[in-house]
Amino acid sequence: EKRLRWYWRNPSDLCPWHMDETYVKVNGRWAYLYRAVDSRGRTVDFYLSSRRNSKAAYRFLGKILNNVKKWQIPRFINTDKAPAYGRALALLKR
């Protein structure tokens, strides 16, 4: 069993991620909080940025995809259709 344990996967990790950004106050300054959650509501990762643009979305997506194992990357990533995500995903697909 121990030899095969690393092959076992948590099926909830393959669920689609939902990504959104919101404006929050951190230490008296306003910042954008980019956050990705799975279908069970657990936070996958987050990123704080002073700007809401495609560069920040690109950094967030790059951070998320570098911090998870290849088999944990979902088939679908749901967004709120913000234009920044589309540009960032196009850059990452290159």
PDB file of C-alpha atoms in Angstrom, residues 19-88:
ATOM      1  CA  MET A  19     -11.004  32.396 -10.046  1.00  0.00           C
ATOM      2  CA  ASP A  20     -12.019  35.877  -9.048  1.00  0.00           C
ATOM      3  CA  GLU A  21     -10.513  39.119  -7.864  1.00  0.00           C
ATOM      4  CA  THR A  22     -11.804  41.565  -5.289  1.00  0.00           C
ATOM      5  CA  TYR A  23     -10.698  44.856  -3.768  1.00  0.00           C
ATOM      6  CA  VAL A  24      -9.603  44.613  -0.116  1.00  0.00           C
ATOM      7  CA  LYS A  25      -7.885  46.854   2.388  1.00  0.00           C
ATOM      8  CA  VAL A  26      -4.541  45.519   3.674  1.00  0.00           C
ATOM      9  CA  ASN A  27      -2.617  47.519   6.297  1.00  0.00           C
ATOM     10  CA  GLY A  28      -4.560  50.659   5.409  1.00  0.00           C
ATOM     11  CA  ARG A  29      -3.927  50.365   1.658  1.00  0.00           C
ATOM     12  CA  TRP A  30      -6.310  49.079  -0.989  1.00  0.00           C
ATOM     13  CA  ALA A  31      -5.166  46.077  -3.031  1.00  0.00           C
ATOM     14  CA  TYR A  32      -6.619  43.525  -5.414  1.00  0.00           C
ATOM     15  CA  LEU A  33      -6.907  40.013  -4.039  1.00  0.00           C
ATOM     16  CA  TYR A  34      -6.787  37.369  -6.754  1.00  0.00           C
ATOM     17  CA  ARG A  35      -8.091  34.071  -5.418  1.00  0.00           C
ATOM     18  CA  ALA A  36      -8.681  30.592  -6.825  1.00  0.00           C
ATOM     19  CA  VAL A  37     -11.005  28.141  -5.073  1.00  0.00           C
ATOM     20  CA  ASP A  38     -11.945  24.583  -5.947  1.00  0.00           C
ATOM     21  CA  SER A  39     -15.515  23.327  -6.220  1.00  0.00           C
ATOM     22  CA  ARG A  40     -15.600  22.552  -2.494  1.00  0.00           C
ATOM     23  CA  GLY A  41     -14.726  26.132  -1.583  1.00  0.00           C
ATOM     24  CA  ARG A  42     -11.146  25.457  -0.492  1.00  0.00           C
ATOM     25  CA  THR A  43      -8.608  28.108  -1.439  1.00  0.00           C
ATOM     26  CA  VAL A  44      -6.100  26.785  -3.966  1.00  0.00           C
ATOM     27  CA  ASP A  45      -3.930  29.923  -3.965  1.00  0.00           C
ATOM     28  CA  PHE A  46      -4.123  33.709  -3.750  1.00  0.00           C
ATOM     29  CA  TYR A  47      -2.164  36.741  -4.906  1.00  0.00           C
ATOM     30  CA  LEU A  48      -2.215  40.381  -3.755  1.00  0.00           C
ATOM     31  CA  SER A  49      -1.564  43.110  -6.305  1.00  0.00           C
ATOM     32  CA  SER A  50      -1.791  46.872  -6.348  1.00  0.00           C
ATOM     33  CA  ARG A  51      -3.132  46.755  -9.926  1.00  0.00           C
ATOM     34  CA  ARG A  52      -5.840  44.884 -11.780  1.00  0.00           C
ATOM     35  CA  ASN A  53      -4.385  44.176 -15.192  1.00  0.00           C
ATOM     36  CA  SER A  54      -3.225  41.319 -17.393  1.00  0.00           C
ATOM     37  CA  LYS A  55       0.282  41.385 -15.892  1.00  0.00           C
ATOM     38  CA  ALA A  56      -1.117  40.738 -12.398  1.00  0.00           C
ATOM     39  CA  ALA A  57      -3.410  37.999 -13.727  1.00  0.00           C
ATOM     40  CA  TYR A  58      -0.450  36.442 -15.576  1.00  0.00           C
ATOM     41  CA  ARG A  59       1.642  36.417 -12.389  1.00  0.00           C
ATOM     42  CA  PHE A  60      -1.227  34.893 -10.419  1.00  0.00           C
ATOM     43  CA  LEU A  61      -1.867  32.145 -12.966  1.00  0.00           C
ATOM     44  CA  GLY A  62       1.850  31.444 -13.282  1.00  0.00           C
ATOM     45  CA  LYS A  63       2.187  31.203  -9.501  1.00  0.00           C
ATOM     46  CA  ILE A  64      -0.753  28.828  -9.242  1.00  0.00           C
ATOM     47  CA  LEU A  65       0.389  26.545 -12.054  1.00  0.00           C
ATOM     48  CA  ASN A  66       3.957  26.389 -10.719  1.00  0.00           C
ATOM     49  CA  ASN A  67       2.857  25.530  -7.171  1.00  0.00           C
ATOM     50  CA  VAL A  68       0.673  22.512  -7.982  1.00  0.00           C
ATOM     51  CA  LYS A  69       1.634  19.127  -9.304  1.00  0.00           C
ATOM     52  CA  LYS A  70       0.879  18.406 -12.940  1.00  0.00           C
ATOM     53  CA  TRP A  71      -1.910  15.936 -12.129  1.00  0.00           C
ATOM     54  CA  GLN A  72      -3.604  18.510  -9.865  1.00  0.00           C
ATOM     55  CA  ILE A  73      -4.181  21.011 -12.672  1.00  0.00           C
ATOM     56  CA  PRO A  74      -7.904  20.949 -13.524  1.00  0.00           C
ATOM     57  CA  ARG A  75      -9.344  20.613 -16.994  1.00  0.00           C
ATOM     58  CA  PHE A  76     -11.396  23.789 -16.584  1.00  0.00           C
ATOM     59  CA  ILE A  77     -10.707  27.141 -14.936  1.00  0.00           C
ATOM     60  CA  ASN A  78     -13.814  29.289 -14.480  1.00  0.00           C
ATOM     61  CA  THR A  79     -13.416  33.067 -14.418  1.00  0.00           C
ATOM     62  CA  ASP A  80     -15.714  36.071 -14.327  1.00  0.00           C
ATOM     63  CA  LYS A  81     -14.787  36.906 -17.959  1.00  0.00           C
ATOM     64  CA  ALA A  82     -12.458  39.724 -16.963  1.00  0.00           C
ATOM     65  CA  PRO A  83     -10.384  40.676 -20.032  1.00  0.00           C
ATOM     66  CA  ALA A  84      -7.149  40.354 -18.046  1.00  0.00           C
ATOM     67  CA  TYR A  85      -7.626  36.602 -17.607  1.00  0.00           C
ATOM     68  CA  GLY A  86      -8.061  36.040 -21.330  1.00  0.00           C
ATOM     69  CA  ARG A  87      -4.820  37.827 -22.157  1.00  0.00           C
ATOM     70  CA  ALA A  88      -2.955  36.067 -19.346  1.00  0.00           C
TER      71      ALA A  88
END
